[in-house]
Coordinates of C-alpha atoms and ligand atoms in Angstrom, one line a residue:
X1 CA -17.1 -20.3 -12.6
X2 CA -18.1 -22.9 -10.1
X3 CA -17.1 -25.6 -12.5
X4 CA -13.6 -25.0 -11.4
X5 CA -13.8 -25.2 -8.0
X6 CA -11.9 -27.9 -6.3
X7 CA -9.9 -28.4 -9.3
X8 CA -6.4 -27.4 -9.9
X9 CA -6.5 -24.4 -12.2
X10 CA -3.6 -24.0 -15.0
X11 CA -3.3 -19.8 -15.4
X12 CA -1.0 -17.2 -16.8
X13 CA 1.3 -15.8 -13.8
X14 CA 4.6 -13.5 -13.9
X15 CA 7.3 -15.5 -11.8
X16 CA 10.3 -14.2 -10.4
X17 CA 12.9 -16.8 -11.2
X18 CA 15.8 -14.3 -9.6
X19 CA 16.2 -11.1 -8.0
X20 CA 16.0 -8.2 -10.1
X21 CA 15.7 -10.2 -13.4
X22 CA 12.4 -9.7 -15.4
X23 CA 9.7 -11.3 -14.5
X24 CA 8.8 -14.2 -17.0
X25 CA 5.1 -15.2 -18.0
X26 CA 4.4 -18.7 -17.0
X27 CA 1.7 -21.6 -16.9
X28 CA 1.3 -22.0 -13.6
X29 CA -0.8 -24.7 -11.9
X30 CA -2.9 -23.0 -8.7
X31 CA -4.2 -25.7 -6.3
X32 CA -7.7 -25.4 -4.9
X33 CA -8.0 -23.1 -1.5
X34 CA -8.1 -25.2 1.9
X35 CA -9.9 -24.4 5.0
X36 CA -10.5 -20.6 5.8
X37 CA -9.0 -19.7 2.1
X38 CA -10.4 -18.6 -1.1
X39 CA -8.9 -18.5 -4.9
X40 CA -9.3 -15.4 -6.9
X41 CA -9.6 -14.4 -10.4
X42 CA -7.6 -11.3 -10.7
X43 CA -8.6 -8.5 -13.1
X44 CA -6.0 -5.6 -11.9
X45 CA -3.2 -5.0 -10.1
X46 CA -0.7 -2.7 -9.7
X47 CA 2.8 -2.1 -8.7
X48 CA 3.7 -0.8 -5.4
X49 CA 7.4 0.0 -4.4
X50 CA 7.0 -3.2 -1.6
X51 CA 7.3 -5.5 -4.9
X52 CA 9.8 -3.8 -6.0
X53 CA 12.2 -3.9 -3.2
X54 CA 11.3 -7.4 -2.6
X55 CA 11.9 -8.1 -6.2
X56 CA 15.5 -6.3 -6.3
X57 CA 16.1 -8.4 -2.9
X58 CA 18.7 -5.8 -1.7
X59 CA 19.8 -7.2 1.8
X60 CA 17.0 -9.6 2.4
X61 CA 16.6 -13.3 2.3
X62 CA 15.9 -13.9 -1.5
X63 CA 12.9 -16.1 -1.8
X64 CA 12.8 -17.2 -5.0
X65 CA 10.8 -18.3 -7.5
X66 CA 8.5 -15.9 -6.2
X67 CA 5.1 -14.4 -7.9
X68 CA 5.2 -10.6 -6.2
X69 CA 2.1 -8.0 -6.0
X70 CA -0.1 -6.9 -3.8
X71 CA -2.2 -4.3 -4.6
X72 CA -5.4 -5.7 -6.9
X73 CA -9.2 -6.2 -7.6
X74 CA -10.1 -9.7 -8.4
X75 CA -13.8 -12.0 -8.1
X76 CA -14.2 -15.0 -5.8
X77 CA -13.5 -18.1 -7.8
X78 CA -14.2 -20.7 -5.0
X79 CA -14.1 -21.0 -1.5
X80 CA -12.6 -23.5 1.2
X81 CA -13.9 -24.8 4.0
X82 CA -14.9 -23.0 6.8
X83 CA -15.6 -19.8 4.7
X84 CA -18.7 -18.5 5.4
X85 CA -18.7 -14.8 4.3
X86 CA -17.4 -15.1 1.2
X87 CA -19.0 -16.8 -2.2
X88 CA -17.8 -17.0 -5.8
X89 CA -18.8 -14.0 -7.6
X90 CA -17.9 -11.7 -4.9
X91 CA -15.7 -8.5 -6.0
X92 CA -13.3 -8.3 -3.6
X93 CA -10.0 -6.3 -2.6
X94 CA -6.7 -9.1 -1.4
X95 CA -4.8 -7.4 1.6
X96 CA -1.4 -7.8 2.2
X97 CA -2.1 -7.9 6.1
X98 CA -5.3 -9.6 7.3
X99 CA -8.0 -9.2 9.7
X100 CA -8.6 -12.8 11.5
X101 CA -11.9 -10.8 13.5
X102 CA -10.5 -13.4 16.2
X103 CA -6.5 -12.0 17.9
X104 CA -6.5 -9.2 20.3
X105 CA -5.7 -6.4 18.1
X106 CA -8.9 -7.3 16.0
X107 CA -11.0 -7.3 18.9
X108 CA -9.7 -3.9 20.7
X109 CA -10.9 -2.3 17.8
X110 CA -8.1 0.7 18.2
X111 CA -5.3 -1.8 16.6
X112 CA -5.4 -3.3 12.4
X113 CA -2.4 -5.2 13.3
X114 CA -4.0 -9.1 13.5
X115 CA -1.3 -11.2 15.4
X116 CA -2.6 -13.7 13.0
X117 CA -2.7 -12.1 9.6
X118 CA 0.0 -9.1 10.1
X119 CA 2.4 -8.6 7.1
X120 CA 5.4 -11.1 6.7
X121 CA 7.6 -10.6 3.9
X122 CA 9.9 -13.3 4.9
X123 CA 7.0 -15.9 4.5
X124 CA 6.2 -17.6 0.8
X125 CA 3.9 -20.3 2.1
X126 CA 0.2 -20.6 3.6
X127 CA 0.0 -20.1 6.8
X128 CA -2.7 -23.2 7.2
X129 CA 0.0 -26.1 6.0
X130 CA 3.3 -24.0 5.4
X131 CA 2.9 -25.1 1.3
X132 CA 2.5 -23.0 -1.5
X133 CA -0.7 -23.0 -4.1
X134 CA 1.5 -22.1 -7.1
X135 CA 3.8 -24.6 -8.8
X136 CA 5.5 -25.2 -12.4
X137 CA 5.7 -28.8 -13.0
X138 CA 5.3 -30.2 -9.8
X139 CA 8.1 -27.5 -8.6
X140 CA 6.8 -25.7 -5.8
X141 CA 6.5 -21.3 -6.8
X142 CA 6.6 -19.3 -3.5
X143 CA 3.8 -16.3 -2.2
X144 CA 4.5 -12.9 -1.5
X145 CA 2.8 -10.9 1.6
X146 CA -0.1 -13.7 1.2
X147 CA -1.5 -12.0 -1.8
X148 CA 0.7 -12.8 -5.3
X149 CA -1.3 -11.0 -7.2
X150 CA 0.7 -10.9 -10.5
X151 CA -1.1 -14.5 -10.9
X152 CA -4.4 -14.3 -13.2
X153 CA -5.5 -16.5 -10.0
X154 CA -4.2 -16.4 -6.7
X155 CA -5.1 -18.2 -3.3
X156 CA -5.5 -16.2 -0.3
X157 CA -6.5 -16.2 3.4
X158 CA -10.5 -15.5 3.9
X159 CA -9.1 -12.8 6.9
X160 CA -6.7 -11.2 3.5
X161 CA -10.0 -10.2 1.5
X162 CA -12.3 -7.4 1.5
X163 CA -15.6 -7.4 0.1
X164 CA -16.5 -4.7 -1.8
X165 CA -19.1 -3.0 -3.8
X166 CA -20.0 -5.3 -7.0
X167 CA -20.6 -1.9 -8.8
X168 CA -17.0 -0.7 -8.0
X169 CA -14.9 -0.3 -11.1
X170 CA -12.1 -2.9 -10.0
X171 CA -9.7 -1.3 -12.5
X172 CA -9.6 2.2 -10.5
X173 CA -10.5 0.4 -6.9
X174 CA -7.5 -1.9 -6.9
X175 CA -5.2 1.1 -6.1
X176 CA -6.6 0.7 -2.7
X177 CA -5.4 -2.4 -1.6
X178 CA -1.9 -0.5 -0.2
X179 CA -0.5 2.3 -1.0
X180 CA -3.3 5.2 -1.4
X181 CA -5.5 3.5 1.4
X182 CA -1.9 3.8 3.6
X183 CA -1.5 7.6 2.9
X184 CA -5.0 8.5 3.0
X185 CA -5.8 6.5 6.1
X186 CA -2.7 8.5 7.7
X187 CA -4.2 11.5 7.3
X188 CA -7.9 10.7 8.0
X189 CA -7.7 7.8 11.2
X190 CA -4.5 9.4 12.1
X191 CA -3.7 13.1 11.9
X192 CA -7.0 13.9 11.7
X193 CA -6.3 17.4 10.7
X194 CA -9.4 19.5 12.0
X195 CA -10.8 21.9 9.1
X196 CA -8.8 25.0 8.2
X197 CA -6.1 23.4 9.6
X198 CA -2.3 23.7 7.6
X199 CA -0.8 20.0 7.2
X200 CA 2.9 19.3 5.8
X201 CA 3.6 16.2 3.6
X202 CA 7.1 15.3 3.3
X203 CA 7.2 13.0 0.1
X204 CA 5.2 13.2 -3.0
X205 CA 5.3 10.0 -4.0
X206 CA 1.9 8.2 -4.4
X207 CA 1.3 7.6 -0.5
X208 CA 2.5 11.3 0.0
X209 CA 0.0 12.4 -2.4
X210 CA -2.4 10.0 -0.9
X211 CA -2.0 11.8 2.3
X212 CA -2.7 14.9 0.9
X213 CA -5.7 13.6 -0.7
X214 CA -6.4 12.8 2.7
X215 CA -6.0 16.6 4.3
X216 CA -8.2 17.9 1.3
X217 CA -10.9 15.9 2.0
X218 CA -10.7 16.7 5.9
X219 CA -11.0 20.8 4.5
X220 CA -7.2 21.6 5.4
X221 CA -6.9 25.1 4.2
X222 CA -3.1 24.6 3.5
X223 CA -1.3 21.8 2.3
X224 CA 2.5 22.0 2.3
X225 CA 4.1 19.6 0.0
X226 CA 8.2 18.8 1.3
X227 CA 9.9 17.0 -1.5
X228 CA 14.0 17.0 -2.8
X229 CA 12.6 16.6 -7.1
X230 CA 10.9 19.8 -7.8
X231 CA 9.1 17.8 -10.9
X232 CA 7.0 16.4 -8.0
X233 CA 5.6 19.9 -7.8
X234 CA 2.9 20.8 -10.8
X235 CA 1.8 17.5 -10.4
X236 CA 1.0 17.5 -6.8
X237 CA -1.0 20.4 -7.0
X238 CA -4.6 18.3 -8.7
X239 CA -3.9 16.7 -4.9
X240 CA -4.8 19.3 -2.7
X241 CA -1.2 20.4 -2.4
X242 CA -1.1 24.6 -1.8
X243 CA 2.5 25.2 -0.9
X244 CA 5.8 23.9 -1.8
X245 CA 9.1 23.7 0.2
X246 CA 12.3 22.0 -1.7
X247 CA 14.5 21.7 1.6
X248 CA 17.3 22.3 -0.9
X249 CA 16.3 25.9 -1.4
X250 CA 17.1 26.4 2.2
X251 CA 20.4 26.5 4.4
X252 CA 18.2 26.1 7.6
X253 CA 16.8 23.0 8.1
X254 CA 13.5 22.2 7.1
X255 CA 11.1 22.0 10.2
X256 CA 12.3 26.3 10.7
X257 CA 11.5 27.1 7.2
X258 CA 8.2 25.4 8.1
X259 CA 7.7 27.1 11.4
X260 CA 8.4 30.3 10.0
X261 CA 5.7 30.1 7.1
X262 CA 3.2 29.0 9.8
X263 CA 3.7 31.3 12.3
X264 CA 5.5 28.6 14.9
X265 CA 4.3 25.4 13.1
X266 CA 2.1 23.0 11.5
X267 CA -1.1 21.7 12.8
X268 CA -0.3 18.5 11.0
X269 CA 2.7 16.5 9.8
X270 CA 2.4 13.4 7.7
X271 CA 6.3 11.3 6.6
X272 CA 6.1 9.2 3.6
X273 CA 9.7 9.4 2.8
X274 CA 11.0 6.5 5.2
X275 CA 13.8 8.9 5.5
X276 CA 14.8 9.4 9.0
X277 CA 16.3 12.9 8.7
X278 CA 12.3 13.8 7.1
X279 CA 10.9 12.0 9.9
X280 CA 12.8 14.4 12.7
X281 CA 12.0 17.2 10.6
X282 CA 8.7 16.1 10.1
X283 CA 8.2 15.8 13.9
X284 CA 10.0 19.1 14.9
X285 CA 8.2 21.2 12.6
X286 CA 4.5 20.6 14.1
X287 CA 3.4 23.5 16.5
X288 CA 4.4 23.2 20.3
X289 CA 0.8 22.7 22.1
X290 CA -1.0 20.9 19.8
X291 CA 1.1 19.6 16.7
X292 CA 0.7 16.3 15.8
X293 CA 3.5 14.4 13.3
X294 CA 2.5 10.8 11.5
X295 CA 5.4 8.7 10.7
X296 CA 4.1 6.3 7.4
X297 CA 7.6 6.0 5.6
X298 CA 9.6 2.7 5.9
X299 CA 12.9 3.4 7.6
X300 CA 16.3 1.6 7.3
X301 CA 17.0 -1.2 9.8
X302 CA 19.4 0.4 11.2
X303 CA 17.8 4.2 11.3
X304 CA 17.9 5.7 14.8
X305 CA 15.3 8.4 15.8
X306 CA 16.8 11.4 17.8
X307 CA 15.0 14.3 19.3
X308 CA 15.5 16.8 22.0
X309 CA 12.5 15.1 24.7
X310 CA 11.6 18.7 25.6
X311 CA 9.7 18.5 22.1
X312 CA 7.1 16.2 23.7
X313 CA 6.9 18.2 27.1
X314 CA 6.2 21.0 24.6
X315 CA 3.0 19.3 23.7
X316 CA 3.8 17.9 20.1
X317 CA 2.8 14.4 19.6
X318 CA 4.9 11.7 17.1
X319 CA 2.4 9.1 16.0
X320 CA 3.5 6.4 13.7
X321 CA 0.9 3.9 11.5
X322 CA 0.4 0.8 9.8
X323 CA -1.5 0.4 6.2
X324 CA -3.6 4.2 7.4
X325 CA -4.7 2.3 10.5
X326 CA -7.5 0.6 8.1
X327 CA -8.9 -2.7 9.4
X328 CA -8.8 -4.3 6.0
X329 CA -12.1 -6.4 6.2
X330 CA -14.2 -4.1 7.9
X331 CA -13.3 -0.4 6.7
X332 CA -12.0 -0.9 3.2
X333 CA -15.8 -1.6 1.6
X334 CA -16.3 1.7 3.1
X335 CA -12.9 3.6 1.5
X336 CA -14.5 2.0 -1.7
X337 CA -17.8 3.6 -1.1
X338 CA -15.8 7.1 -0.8
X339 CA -14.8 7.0 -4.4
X340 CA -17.9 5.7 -5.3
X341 CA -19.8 8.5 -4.4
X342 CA -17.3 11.1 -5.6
X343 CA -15.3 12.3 -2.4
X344 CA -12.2 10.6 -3.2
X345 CA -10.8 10.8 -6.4
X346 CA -8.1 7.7 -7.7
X347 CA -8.0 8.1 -11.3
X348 CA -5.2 10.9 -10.9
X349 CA -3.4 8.3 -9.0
X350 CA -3.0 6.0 -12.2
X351 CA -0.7 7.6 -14.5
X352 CA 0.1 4.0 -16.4
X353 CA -1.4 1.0 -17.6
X354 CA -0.4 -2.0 -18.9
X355 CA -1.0 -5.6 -20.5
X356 CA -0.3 -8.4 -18.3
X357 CA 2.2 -9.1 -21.1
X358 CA 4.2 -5.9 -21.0
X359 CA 4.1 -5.9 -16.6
X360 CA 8.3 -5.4 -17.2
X361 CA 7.3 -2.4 -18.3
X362 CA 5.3 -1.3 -15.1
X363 CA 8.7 -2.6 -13.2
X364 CA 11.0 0.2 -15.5
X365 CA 8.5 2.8 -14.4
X366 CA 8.4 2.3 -10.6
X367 CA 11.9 2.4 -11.0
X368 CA 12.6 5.4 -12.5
X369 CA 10.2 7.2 -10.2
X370 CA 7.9 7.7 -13.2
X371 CA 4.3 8.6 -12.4
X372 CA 2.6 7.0 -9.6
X373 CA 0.6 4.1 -10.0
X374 CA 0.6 1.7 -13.0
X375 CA -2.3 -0.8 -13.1
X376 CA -2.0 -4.3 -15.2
X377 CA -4.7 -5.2 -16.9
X378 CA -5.0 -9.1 -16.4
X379 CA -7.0 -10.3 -19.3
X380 CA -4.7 -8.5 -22.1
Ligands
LIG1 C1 4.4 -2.0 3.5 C2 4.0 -1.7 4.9 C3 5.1 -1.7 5.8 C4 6.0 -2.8 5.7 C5 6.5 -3.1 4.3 C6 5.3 -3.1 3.4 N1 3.2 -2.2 2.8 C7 3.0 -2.5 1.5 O1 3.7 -2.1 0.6
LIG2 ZN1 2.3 -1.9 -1.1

């Protein structure tokens, strides 16, 4: 491998060349990494719905070409300078937000939200020189979330990289790198919902389920899935999931139905809908005293949040969270190390694969709401 380093690397990438069109397998040409960056082989990936949205470029600045993904498990190819914990060979994890060790929120130690590394959708450049790595022919390609991981190599900030275990199975690990991590980490850093404890889950998506994951593994004696597709329902039960409400069964609203199975309430609430009606109801329906909601979902711009305030005086508490409060660098080997020795499971969470070749096909999927995860093999 280190034969390529400090050369410019010609590889097979998926580019975007317009919104919502399918993505078209190119030669790309990937520049060497600068200072505090590293270039990655990537041997997985998978889809998560951020790509998608970003893809279908619905209200948003189009940034285009574009090479999307985020969620993957790839090797160290080479290293820039200044990189001194990282060293080709290394199996590693890419991060859509970073973990510089160096801003305030990586020093408080309560915060994963690095002032320097901190998601930016609206960014397709390196944040070292404002350039991309990727180009056709001279022609500049842009970067997505400082990952662009539909790229059998991809350049990426040192702070955007967790090193993980080499024994790790990259093709089931890569999942972790948004989505799950983001549910699970709701539940567990978050919610924390103490053992025997009932939890609600509005949205059974793969972050919903994630979060469920989550509330099994803390010993949560009842696990109340809240979704609108009953076909969400069998399936969610390998997740922990004990109970299901369809709010469309019910003309009261949803947090009542939920207080009146509980006998005044949840213990736990976790939203991965983004929908702001399922984030009141998600709130409201904790128990008074001691209730505590997590907010995970992605709302509308323009989404408003109303409650009546004697909901807080009443001793509930409305938490919201970024990426399952995970500091990507330092608490993702360990996530890693949970599947590893058996307590999480991820292999239920991969209901697809794919060829590099057919990754469309992963697209058509996530967009019919068809099973959860879909990983792309790189190297067919
Ligand atoms: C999300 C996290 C919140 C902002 C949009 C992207 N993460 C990845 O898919
Ligand atoms: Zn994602």
């Amino acid at each position: 491998m280190a034969s390529t380093a400090g050369q410019v690397i010609k590889c097979k990438a998926a580019v975007a060349w317009e919104a919502g069109k399918p993505l078209v397998i190119e030669e790309v040409e990937v520049a060497p990494p600068q200072a505090m960056e590293v270039r990655l082989k990537i041997l997985y990936t998978s889809l998560c719905h951020t790509d998608v949205y970003f893809w279908e470029a619905k209200g948003q600045n189009p940034l285009f070409p574009r090479i999307f993904g985020h969620e993957a498990g790839g090797i160290v190819e080479s290293v820039g300078e200044g990189v001194t914990d990282l060293a080709p060979g290394d199996h590693v994890l890419p991060v859509f937000t970073g973990e510089c060790k160096d801003c305030a929120h990586c020093k408080s130690k309560e915060s994963n939200m690095c002032t320097l590394l901190r998601i930016n959708t609206d960014r397709g450049v390196m944040i070292s020189d404002g350039k991309s790595r990727f180009s056709i022919n001279g022609k500049p390609i842009y970067h997505f979330v400082g990952t662009s991981t539909f790229s059998e190599y991809t350049v990426v900030h040192v702070g955007c990289v967790a090193k993980i275990n080499p024994e790790a199975p990259l093709d089931k690990v890569c999942v972790l790198s948004c989505g799950i991590s983001t549910g699970l980490g709701a539940t567990l850093n978050v919610a924390k919902p103490p053992k025997g404890s009932s939890v609600a889950v509005f949205g059974l998506g793969a972050v919903g389920l994630a979060a469920a994951e989550g509330a099994r593994i803390a010993g949560a004696s009842r696990i109340i899935g809240v979704d609108m597709n009953p076909n969400r329902f069998s399936a969610a039960t390998e997740f922990g999931v004990t109970e299901f409400v369809n709010p469309k069964d019910h003309d009261k609203p949803v947090q009542e139905v939920l207080a009146e199975m509980t006998g005044g309430g949840v213990d736990r609430s976790v939203e991965c809908t983004g929908n702001v009606d399922a984030m009141i109801s998600a709130f409201e329906c904790v128990h008074d005293g001691w209730g505590v909601a997590v907010l995970v979902g992605v709302p509308h711009k323009d989404a408003v949040f109303k409650t009546h305030p004697m909901n807080f005086l009443n001793e509930r508490t409305l938490k919201g969270t970024f990426f399952g409060n995970y500091m990507p660098r330092s608490d993702l080997p360990n996530v890693v190390e949970k599947y590893m020795n058996k307590e999480l499971e991820l292999e239920k969470f991969i209901t697809h694969e794919v060829p590099f070749a057919e990754i469309n096909k992963a697209f058509d999927y996530m967009h019919r709401g068809e099973g959860l995860r879909c990983v792309i093999r790189m190297d067919a």
